[in-house]
Structure formats: C-alpha cells, structure tokens
mmCIF file of C-alpha atoms in Angstrom:
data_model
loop_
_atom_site.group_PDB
_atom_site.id
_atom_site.type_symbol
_atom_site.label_atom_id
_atom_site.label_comp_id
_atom_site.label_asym_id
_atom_site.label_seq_id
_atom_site.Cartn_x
_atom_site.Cartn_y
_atom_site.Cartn_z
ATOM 1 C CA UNK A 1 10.202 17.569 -5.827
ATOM 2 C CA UNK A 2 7.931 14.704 -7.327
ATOM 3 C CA UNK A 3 4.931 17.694 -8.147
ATOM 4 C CA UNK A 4 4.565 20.625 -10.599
ATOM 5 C CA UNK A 5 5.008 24.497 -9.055
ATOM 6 C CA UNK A 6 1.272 25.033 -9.255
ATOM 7 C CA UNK A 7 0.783 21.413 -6.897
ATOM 8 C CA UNK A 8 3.773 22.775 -4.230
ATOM 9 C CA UNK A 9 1.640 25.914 -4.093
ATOM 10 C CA UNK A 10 -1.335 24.378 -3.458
ATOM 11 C CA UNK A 11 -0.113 22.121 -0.838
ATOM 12 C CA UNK A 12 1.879 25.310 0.691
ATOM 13 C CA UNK A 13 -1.385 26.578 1.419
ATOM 14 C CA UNK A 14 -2.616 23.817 4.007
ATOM 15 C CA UNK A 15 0.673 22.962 5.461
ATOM 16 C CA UNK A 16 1.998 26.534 5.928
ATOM 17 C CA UNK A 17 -0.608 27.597 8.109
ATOM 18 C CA UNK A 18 0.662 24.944 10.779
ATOM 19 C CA UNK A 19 4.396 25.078 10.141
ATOM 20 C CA UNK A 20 4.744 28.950 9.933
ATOM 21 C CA UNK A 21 6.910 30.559 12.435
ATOM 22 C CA UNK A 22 6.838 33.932 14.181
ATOM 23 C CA UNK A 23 10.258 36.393 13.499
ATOM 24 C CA UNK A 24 12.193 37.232 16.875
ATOM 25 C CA UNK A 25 14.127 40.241 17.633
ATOM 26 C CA UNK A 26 17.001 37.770 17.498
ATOM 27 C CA UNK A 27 16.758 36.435 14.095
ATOM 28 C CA UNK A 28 14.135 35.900 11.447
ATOM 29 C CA UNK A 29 12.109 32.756 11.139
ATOM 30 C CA UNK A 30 12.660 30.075 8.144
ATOM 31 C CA UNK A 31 9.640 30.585 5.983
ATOM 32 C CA UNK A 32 6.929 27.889 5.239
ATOM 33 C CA UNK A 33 8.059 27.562 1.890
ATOM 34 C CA UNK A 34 11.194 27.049 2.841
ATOM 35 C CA UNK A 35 10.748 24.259 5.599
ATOM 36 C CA UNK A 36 8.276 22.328 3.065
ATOM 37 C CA UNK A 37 10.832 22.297 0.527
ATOM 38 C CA UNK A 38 13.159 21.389 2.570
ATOM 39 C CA UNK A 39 11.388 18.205 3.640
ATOM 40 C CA UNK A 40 10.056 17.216 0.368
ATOM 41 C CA UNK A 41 13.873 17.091 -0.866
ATOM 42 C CA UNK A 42 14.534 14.955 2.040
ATOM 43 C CA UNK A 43 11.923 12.543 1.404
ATOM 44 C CA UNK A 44 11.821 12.671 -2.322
ATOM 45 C CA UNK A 45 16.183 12.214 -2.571
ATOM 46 C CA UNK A 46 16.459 10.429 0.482
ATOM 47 C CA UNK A 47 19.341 12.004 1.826
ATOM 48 C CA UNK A 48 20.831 12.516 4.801
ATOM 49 C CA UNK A 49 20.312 15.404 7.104
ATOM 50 C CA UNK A 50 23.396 16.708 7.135
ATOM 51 C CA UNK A 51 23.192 16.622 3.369
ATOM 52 C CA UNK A 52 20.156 18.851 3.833
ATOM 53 C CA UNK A 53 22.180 20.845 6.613
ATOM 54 C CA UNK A 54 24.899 22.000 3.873
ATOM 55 C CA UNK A 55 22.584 22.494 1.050
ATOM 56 C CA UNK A 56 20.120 24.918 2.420
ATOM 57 C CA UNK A 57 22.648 26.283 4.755
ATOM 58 C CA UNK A 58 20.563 25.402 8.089
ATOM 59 C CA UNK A 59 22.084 23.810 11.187
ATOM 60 C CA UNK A 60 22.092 20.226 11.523
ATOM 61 C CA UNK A 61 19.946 19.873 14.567
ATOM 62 C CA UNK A 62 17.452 22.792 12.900
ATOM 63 C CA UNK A 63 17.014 20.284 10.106
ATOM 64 C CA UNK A 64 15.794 17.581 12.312
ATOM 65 C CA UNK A 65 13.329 19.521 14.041
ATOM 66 C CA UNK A 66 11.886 20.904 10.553
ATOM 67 C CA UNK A 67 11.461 17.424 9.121
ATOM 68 C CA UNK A 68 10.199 16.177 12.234
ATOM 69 C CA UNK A 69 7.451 19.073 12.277
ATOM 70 C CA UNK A 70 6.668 19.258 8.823
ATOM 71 C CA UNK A 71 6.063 15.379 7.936
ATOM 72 C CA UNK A 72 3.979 15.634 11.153
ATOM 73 C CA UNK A 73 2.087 18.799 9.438
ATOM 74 C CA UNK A 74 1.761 17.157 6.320
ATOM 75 C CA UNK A 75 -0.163 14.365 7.489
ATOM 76 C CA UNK A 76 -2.408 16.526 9.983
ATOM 77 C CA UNK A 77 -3.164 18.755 7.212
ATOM 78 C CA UNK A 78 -3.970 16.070 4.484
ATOM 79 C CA UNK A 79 -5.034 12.510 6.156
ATOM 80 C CA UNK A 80 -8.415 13.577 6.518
ATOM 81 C CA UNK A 81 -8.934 14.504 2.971
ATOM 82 C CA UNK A 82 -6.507 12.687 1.317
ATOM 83 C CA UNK A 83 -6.470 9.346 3.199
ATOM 84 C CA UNK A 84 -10.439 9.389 4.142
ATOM 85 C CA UNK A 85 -11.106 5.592 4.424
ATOM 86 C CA UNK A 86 -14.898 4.935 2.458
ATOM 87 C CA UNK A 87 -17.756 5.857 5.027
ATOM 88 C CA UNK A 88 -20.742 3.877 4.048
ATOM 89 C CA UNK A 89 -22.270 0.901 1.675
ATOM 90 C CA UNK A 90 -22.254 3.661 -1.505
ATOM 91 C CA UNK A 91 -18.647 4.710 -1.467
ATOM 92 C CA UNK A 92 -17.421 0.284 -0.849
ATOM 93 C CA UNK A 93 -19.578 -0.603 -3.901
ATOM 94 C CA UNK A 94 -17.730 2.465 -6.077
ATOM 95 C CA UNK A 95 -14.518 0.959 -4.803
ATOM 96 C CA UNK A 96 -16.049 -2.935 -5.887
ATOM 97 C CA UNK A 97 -17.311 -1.634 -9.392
ATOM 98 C CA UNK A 98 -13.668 0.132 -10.324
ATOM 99 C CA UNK A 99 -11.861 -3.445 -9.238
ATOM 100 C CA UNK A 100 -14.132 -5.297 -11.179
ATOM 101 C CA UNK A 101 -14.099 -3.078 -14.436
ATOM 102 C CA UNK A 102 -10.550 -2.817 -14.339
ATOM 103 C CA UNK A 103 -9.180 -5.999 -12.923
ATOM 104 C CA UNK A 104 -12.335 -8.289 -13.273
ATOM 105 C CA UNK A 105 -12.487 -9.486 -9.841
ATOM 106 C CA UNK A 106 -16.040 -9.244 -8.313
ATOM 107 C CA UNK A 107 -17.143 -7.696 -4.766
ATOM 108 C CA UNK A 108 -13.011 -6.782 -3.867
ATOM 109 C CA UNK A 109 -13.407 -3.601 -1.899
ATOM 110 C CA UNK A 110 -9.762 -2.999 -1.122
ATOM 111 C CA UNK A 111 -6.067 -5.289 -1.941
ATOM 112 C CA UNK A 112 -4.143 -5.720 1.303
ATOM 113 C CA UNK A 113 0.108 -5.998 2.193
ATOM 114 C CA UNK A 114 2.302 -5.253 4.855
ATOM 115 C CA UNK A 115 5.973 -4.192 4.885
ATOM 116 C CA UNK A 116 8.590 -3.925 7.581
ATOM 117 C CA UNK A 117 9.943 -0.401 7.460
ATOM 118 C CA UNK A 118 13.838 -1.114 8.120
ATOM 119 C CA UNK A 119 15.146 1.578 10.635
ATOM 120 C CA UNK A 120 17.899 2.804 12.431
ATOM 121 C CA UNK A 121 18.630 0.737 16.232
ATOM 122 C CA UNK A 122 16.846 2.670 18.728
ATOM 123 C CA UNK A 123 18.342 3.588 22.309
ATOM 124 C CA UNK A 124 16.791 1.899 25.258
ATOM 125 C CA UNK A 125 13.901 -0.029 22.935
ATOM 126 C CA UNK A 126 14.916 -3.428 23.773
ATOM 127 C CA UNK A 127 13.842 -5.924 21.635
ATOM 128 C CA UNK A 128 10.952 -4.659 20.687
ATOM 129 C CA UNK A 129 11.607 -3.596 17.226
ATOM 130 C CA UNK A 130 13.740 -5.978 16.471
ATOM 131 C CA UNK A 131 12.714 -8.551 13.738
ATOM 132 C CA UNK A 132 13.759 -12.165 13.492
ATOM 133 C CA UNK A 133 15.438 -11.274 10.533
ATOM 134 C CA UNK A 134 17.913 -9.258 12.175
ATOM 135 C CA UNK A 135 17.045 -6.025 11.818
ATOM 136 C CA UNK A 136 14.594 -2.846 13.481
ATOM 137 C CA UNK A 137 11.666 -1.826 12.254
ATOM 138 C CA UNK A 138 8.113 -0.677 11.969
ATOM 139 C CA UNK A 139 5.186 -2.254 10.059
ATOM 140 C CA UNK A 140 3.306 -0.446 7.482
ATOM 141 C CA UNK A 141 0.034 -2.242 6.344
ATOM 142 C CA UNK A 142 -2.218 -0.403 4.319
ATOM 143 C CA UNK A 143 -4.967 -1.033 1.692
ATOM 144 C CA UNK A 144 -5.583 0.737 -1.242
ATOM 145 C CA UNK A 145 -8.035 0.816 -4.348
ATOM 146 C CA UNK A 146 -8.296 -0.096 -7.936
ATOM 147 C CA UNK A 147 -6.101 3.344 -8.680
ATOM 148 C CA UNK A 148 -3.448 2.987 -6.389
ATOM 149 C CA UNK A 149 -4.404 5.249 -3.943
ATOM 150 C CA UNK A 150 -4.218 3.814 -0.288
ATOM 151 C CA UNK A 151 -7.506 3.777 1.597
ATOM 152 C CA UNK A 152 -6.481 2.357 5.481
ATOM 153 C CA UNK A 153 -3.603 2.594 6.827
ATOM 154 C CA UNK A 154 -1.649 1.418 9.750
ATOM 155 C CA UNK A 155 1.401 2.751 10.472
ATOM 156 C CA UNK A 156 3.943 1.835 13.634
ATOM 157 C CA UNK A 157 3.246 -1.562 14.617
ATOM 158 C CA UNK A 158 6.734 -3.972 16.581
ATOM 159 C CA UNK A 159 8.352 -5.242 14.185
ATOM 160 C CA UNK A 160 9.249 -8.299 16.682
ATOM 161 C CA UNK A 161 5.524 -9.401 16.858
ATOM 162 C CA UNK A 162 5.233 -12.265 14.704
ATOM 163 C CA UNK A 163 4.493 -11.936 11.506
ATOM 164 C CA UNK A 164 1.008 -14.674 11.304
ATOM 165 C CA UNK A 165 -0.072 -11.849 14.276
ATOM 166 C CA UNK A 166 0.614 -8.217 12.946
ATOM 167 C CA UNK A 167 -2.323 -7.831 10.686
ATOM 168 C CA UNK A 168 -4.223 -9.707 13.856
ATOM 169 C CA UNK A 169 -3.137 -6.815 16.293
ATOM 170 C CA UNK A 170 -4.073 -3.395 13.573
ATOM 171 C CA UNK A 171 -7.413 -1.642 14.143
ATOM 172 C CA UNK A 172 -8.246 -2.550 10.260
ATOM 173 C CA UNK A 173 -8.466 -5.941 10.934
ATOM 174 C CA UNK A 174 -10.576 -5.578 14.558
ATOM 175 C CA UNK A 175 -13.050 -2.988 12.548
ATOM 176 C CA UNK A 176 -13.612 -5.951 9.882
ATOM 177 C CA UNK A 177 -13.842 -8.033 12.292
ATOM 178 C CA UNK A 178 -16.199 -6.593 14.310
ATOM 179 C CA UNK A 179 -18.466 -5.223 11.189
ATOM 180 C CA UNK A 180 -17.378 -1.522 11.854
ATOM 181 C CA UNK A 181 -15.921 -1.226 8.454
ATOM 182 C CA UNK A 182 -20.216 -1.532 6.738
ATOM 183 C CA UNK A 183 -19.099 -3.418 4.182
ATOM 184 C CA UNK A 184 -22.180 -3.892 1.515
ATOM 185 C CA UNK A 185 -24.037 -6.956 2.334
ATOM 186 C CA UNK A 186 -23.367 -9.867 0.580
ATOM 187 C CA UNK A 187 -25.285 -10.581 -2.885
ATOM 188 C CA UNK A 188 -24.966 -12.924 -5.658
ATOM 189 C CA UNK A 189 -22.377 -12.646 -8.148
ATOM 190 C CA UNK A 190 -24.090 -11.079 -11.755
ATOM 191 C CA UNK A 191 -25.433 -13.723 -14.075
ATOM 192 C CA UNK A 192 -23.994 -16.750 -11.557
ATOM 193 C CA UNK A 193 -25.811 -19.439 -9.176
ATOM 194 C CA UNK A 194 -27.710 -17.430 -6.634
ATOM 195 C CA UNK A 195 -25.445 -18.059 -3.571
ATOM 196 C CA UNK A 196 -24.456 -15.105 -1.378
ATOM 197 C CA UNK A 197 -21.412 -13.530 -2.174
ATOM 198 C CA UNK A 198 -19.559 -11.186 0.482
ATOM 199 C CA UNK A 199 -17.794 -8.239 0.098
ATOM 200 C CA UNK A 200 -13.542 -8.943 0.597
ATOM 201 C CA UNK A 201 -10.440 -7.561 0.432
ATOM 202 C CA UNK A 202 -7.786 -9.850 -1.333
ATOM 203 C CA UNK A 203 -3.820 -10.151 0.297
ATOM 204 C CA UNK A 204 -1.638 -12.872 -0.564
ATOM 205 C CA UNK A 205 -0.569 -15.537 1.523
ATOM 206 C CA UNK A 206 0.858 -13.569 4.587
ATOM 207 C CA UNK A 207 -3.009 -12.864 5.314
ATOM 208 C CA UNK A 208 -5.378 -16.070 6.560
ATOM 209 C CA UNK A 209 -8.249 -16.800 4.390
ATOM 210 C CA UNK A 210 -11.606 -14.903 6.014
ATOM 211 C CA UNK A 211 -15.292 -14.200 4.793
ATOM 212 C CA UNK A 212 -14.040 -10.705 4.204
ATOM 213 C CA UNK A 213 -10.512 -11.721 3.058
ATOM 214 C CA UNK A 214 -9.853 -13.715 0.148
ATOM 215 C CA UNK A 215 -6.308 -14.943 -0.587
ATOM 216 C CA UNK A 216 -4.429 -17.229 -3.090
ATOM 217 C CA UNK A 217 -4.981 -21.137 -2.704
ATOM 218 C CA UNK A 218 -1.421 -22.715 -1.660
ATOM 219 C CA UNK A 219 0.767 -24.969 -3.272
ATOM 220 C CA UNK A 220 2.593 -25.253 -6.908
ATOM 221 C CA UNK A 221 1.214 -28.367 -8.686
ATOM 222 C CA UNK A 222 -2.719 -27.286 -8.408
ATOM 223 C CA UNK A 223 -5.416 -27.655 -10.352
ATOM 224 C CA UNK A 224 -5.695 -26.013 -13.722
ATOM 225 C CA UNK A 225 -9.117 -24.093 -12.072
ATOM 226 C CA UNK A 226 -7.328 -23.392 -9.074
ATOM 227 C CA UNK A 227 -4.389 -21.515 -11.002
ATOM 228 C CA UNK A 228 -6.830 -19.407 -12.965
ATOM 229 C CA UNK A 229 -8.200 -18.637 -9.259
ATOM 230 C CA UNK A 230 -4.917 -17.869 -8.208
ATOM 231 C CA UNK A 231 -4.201 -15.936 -11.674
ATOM 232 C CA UNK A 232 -7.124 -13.785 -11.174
ATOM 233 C CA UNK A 233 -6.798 -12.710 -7.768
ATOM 234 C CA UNK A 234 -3.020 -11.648 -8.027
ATOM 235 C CA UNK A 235 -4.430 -9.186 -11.117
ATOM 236 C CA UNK A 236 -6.654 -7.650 -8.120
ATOM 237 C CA UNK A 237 -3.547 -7.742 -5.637
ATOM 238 C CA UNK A 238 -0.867 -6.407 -7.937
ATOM 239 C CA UNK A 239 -2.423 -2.871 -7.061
ATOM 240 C CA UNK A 240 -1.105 -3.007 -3.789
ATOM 241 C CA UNK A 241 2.094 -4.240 -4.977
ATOM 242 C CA UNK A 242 2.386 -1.591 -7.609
ATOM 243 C CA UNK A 243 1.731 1.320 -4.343
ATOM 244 C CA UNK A 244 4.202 0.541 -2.883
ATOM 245 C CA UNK A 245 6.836 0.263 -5.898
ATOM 246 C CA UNK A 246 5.229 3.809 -6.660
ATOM 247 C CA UNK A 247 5.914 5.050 -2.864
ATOM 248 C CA UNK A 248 9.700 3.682 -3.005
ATOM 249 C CA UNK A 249 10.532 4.526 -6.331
ATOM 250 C CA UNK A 250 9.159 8.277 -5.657
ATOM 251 C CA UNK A 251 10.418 8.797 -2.168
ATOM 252 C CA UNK A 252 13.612 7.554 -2.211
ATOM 253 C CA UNK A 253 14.159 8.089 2.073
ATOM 254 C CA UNK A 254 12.847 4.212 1.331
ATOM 255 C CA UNK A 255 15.917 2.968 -0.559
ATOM 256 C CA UNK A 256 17.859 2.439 2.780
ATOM 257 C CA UNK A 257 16.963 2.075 6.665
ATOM 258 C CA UNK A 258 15.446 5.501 7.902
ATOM 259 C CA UNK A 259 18.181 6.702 9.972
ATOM 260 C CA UNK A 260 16.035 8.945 12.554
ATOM 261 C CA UNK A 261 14.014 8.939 16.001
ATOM 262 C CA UNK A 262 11.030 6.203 16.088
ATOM 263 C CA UNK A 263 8.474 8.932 16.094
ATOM 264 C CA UNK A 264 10.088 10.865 13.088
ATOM 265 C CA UNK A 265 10.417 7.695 11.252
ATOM 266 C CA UNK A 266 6.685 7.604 12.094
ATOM 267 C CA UNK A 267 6.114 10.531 10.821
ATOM 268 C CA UNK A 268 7.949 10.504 7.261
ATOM 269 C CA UNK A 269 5.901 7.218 6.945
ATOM 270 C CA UNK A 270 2.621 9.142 7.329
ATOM 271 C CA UNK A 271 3.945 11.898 5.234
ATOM 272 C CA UNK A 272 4.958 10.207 2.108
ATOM 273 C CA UNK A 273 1.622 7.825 2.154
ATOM 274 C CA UNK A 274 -0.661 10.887 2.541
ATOM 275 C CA UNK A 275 1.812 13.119 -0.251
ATOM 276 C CA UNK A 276 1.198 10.090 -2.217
ATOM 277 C CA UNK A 277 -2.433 9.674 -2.422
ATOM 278 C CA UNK A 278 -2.335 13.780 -2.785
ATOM 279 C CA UNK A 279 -0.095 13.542 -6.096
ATOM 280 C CA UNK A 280 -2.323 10.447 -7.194
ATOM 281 C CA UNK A 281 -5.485 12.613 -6.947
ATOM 282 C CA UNK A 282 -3.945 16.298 -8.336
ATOM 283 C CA UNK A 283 -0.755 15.812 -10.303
ATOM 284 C CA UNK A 284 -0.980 12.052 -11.214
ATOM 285 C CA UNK A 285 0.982 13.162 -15.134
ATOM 286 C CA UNK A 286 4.385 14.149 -12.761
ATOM 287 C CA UNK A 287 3.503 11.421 -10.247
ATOM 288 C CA UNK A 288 3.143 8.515 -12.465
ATOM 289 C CA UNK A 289 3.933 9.170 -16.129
ATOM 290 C CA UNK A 290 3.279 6.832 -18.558
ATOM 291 C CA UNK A 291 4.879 3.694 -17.897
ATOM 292 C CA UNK A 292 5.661 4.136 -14.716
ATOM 293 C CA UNK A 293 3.058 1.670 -13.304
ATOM 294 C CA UNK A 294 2.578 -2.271 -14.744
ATOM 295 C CA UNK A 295 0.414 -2.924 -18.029
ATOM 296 C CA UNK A 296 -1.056 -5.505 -19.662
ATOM 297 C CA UNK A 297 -1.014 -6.881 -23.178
ATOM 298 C CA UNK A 298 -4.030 -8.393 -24.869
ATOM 299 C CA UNK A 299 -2.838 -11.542 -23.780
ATOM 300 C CA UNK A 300 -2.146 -10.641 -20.004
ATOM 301 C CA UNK A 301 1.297 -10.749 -20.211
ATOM 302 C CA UNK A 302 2.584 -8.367 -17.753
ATOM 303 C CA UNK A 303 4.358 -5.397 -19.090
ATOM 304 C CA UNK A 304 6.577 -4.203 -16.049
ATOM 305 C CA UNK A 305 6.599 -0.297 -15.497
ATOM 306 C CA UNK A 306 9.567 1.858 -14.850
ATOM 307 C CA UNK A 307 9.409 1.546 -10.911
ATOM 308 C CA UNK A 308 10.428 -1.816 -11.042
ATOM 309 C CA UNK A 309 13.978 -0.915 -12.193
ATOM 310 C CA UNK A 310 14.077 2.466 -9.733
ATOM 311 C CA UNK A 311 13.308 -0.186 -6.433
ATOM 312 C CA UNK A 312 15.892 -3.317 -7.841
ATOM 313 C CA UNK A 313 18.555 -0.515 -7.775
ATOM 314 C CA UNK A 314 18.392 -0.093 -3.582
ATOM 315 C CA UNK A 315 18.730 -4.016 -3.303
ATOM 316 C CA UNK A 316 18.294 -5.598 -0.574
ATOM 317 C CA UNK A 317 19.372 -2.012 1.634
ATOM 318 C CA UNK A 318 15.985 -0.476 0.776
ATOM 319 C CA UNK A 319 13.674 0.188 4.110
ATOM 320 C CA UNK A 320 10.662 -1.620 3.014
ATOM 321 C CA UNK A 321 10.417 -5.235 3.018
ATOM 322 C CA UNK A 322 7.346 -8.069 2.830
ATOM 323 C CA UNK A 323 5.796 -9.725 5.546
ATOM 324 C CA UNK A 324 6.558 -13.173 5.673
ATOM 325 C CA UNK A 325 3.708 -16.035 4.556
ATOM 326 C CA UNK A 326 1.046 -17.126 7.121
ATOM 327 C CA UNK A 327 1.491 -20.875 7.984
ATOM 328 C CA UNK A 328 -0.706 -23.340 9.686
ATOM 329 C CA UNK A 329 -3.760 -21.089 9.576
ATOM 330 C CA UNK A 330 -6.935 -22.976 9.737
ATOM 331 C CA UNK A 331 -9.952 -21.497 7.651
ATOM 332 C CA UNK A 332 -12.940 -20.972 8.397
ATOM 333 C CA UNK A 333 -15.982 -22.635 6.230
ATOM 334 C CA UNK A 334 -17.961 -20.289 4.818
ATOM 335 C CA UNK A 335 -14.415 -18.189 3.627
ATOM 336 C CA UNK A 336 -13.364 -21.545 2.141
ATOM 337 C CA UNK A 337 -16.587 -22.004 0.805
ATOM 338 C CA UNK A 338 -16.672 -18.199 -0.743
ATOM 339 C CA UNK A 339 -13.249 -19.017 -2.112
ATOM 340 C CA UNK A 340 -15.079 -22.298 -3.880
ATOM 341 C CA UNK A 341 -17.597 -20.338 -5.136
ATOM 342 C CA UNK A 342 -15.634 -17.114 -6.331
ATOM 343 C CA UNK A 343 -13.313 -19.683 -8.036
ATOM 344 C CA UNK A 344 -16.264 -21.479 -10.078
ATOM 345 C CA UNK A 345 -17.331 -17.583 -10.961
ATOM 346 C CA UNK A 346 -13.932 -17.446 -13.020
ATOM 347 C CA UNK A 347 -13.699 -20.577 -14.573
ATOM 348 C CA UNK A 348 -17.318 -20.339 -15.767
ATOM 349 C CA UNK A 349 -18.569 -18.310 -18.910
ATOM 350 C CA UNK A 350 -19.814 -15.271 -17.353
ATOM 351 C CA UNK A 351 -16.607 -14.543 -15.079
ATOM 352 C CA UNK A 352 -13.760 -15.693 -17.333
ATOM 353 C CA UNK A 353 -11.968 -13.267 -19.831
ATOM 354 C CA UNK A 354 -10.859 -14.799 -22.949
ATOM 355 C CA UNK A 355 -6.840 -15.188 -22.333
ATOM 356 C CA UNK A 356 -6.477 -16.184 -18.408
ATOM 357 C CA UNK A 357 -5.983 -20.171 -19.889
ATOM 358 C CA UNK A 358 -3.375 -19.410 -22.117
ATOM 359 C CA UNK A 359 -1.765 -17.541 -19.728
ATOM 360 C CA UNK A 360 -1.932 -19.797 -17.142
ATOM 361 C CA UNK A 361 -1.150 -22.797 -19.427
ATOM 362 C CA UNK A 362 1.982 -21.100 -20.535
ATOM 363 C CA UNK A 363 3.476 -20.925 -16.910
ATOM 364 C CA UNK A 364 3.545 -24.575 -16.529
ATOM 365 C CA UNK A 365 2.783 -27.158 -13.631
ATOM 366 C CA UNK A 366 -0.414 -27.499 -13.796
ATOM 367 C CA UNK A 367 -2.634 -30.567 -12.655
ATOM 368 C CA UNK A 368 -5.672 -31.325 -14.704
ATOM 369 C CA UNK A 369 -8.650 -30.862 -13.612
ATOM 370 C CA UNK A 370 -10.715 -34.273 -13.209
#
C-alpha cells in the first residue's frame, strides 16, 4: 500500500467523504475504505483490473468505475494542499535557499522534465496521441523542489506535438513567461561581482535556454569551466530525475502502458503525483527508506539508490519515457549571458565546493581552458 495504517486512515478521512456511497434496498454500497484500497493496490502493484476484479471479488466493469472515481477523488481532495504551487516572493526564496544548501546551486527555484506517459491506443483519437516514436501517449511535465516533492504540474498534453513545442504549449511555461509565476527579483549572487542574477528553474537539454531557465551547455569536448557548469547544474536537476524514479518505482501502474480510457489514465496520473507529494510530506520513512533515493560521497561520486534497480526491471515496457533534446533553439542574450555569469560563480572561490574538479577531471574529455 506504499503508507503505514495510521497514513491510510488519515487519507480515508478526506477522500471518503467524496467517494462514499449511499446503501439501496437492492444491495449495500462498497465502503470508502474499501474503494480506496482498492485503488491504491491498483496503482501501487500495477495490475490489471481484472486482477483487481478476482481479488476483491467486485465485477470487472465496477472496478473501472471505482478507480476512475477514486484517482479523480484523490486528486480533488489533495492537489490543493498537497500540490499548492509557491504563492509569493517568500515561499520562491525558501525553495532557492533549500537548492542552494543542499545542492549548491544559487537562485534555482524549481528543476524541470517531461515524460511521455505510454498508453493504451484510443478509439476514434486519430493521430493525436500518437508519438513519432510509435506509440500513444500523454505528457507529464512537472517541477519539483530540493526534496522531491513536485511543485507544478501539467498533466495531459498530445503526445504528437513536437517535442521542442510541448513545454512551449503548458500553462507553466506561459505563467513564466508572462511574469505570473512572481518570481523574486533578480539580485547579485553572495560574495560575487555585482551583476543581477535572476531567479531560474534548471531542465536539461529538452528545455531552451531562458532568463528564467537555465540548462546544460551542449557538446562533449568543452571547456574544463564549462563541464564544472554542466557538473553543477545536473546536481540541481537530478532532483527531478530522482521524482520520477521515486513515482515509478512506488507506483508500479508505470512499469507498462496504462491500459485504460484517456481521462482515467488522466486521472491515475494526477493521483499518484498528488499521493506522492502526500507520502513525501507525512510518511516519507515507508515512502523513501534509506537508500532509496541517490547519495553522494565526499567526493561526489554518485551513490545510486534502490529505485534505480526497481525502474531498469520494466525495461523499455515501462509507461514513462523522456522528452527528446531541443535542437536548433536560438538563445536569447541576457539567458546566455546569466548562464556566463552563473558559470564564473562556480568556477570562482566563493561558488566552487572543494571536489567538483576532480570529479569532473576523472570523467575525461575535457578541453583546457585558455
């Protein structure tokens, strides 16, 4: 079930209220309890319905409608407590101050990725979901902070729009765009040059470079200052990446193509991101034991957690799968010139931490720098 008694009672008590069915003179109703468990099974084994249909002794069609109702229940009862993006400048510079005492990167509010949710072929959709890599699905992009816990989300998009244009067509990137996210304004970086710094999110290279979006420089023979760039940036970004190893490995309806209706394949989407950010925040010891999630060693070698080795055993059947890289993007200057800046920050003494050049000396192919 992924959570401890005392955490299913708890969230019993704000989803039963909405699933909770009235008795008939023809036959009693299935209890709250009942229907919850029933879906958390679901999501958590990832088995089929007519699995479910056997082992709880329910009809096959009932089952449907319960999981359909109940993921929808989940995330009406917890999104707006559980998945409440940051409201003002206060609540962004908490989010800045955890990413930069935990992963020492500087003003990163957020670290960005997008996955195509594999599902089953739809009737009458067209082509619409239809990827060019030859399957359906829908595209989850979400952002979450320093402890794993996602912040935005945005859940449903074609997965036959092109993948330089999904993050283009979400409401997170029109709200950054526009300024309706009030990020903090921008300030110098502590103890560095007094040029203004703005507030970012960081996403690898399916994302274009932007004022308020910092990403990885390209290439593989760069500059030894570039690579420590690149080095400390992915440190940032691996919280993302370690989210959604977390949601797969967890909810295992992820380790093959969600084999429902579009809007209950919707739905278990919003479910298991919002039941995710709930275990993060109350039962976080069940959730994510100890090594579950990557660590470092005092040399920043990467310690990989237990999640990794859950998600290789799906293979390439498992529902979620990346974005593809931007190409051809052109930057514009001031986000090329933050990126200049932010990269001086970490090669200089104040920003670096003591073992990024052996690290990044031991990978190899590096260029000098002049």
């Amino acid at each position: 079930m992924r959570m401890s008694p005392e955490t299913f009672e708890q969230l019993l008590t704000m989803v039963g209220p909405i699933i909770s069915k009235k008795d008939t003179y023809m036959r009693e109703a299935i209890g709250a309890a009942e229907r919850l468990s029933l879906t958390i099974h679901y999501l958590a084994e990832g088995a089929s319905q007519q699995s479910m249909s056997f082992q709880y002794r329910i009809g096959r069609s009932t089952v449907s409608g319960i999981i359909h109702e109940t993921c929808q229940a989940i995330w009406e009862a917890l999104h707006e407590v559980y998945l409440k993006p940051p409201s003002n400048k206060n609540d962004w510079k908490e989010i800045s101050k955890e990413f930069e005492e935990l992963w020492n990167f500087p003003h990163c509010l957020g670290a960005i990725d997008g996955k195509h949710v594999s599902i089953q072929c739809l009737l009458k959709s067209g082509s619409l979901y239809y990827n060019y890599k030859g399957y359906f699905s829908i595209v989850l992009l979400a952002v979450c902070d320093a402890h794993y816990t996602f912040t935005f989300t945005d859940i449903g998009g074609y997965g036959s729009t092109n993948d330089s244009s999904i993050f283009n067509n979400t409401d997170i990137f029109r709200a950054a765009e526009s300024g309706a996210l009030d990020f903090p304004d921008a300030e110098p970086l502590d103890g560095f040059a007094n040029d203004l710094i703005p507030y970012f999110f960081v996403g690898d290279e399916a994302f274009a470079l932007k004022t308020w979006m910092q990403r990885p420089y390209p290439g593989k023979n760069l500059l030894e200052a570039n690579r420590i760039f690149n080095y400390r940036l992915s440190r940032a970004r691996r919280v993302i990446e370690n989210s959604f190893g977390i949601l797969v490995a967890r909810w295992r309806i992820y380790h093959r193509p969600i084999q429902t209706s579009l809007e209950t394949a919707e739905n278990i989407v919003k479910a298991t991101v919002c039941l995710h950010n709930y275990l993060r925040q109350t039962n976080t010891a069940s959730y994510c034991p100890s090594g579950f999630l990557d660590s470092e060693d005092s040399t920043g070698q990467i310690q990989p957690g237990e999640w990794r080795q859950i998600v290789a055993q799906c293979g390439s059947n498992g529902a979620l799968k990346p974005l593809a890289s931007a190409r051809g993007a052109r930057h514009p200057k001031d986000a090329m010139k933050t990126r200049e800046i932010l990269k001086e920050y970490v090669n200089s003494d104040c920003g670096s931490v003591s073992w990024q050049w052996d690290y990044v000396r031991s990978r190899g192919n590096i260029i000098p720098q002049a």
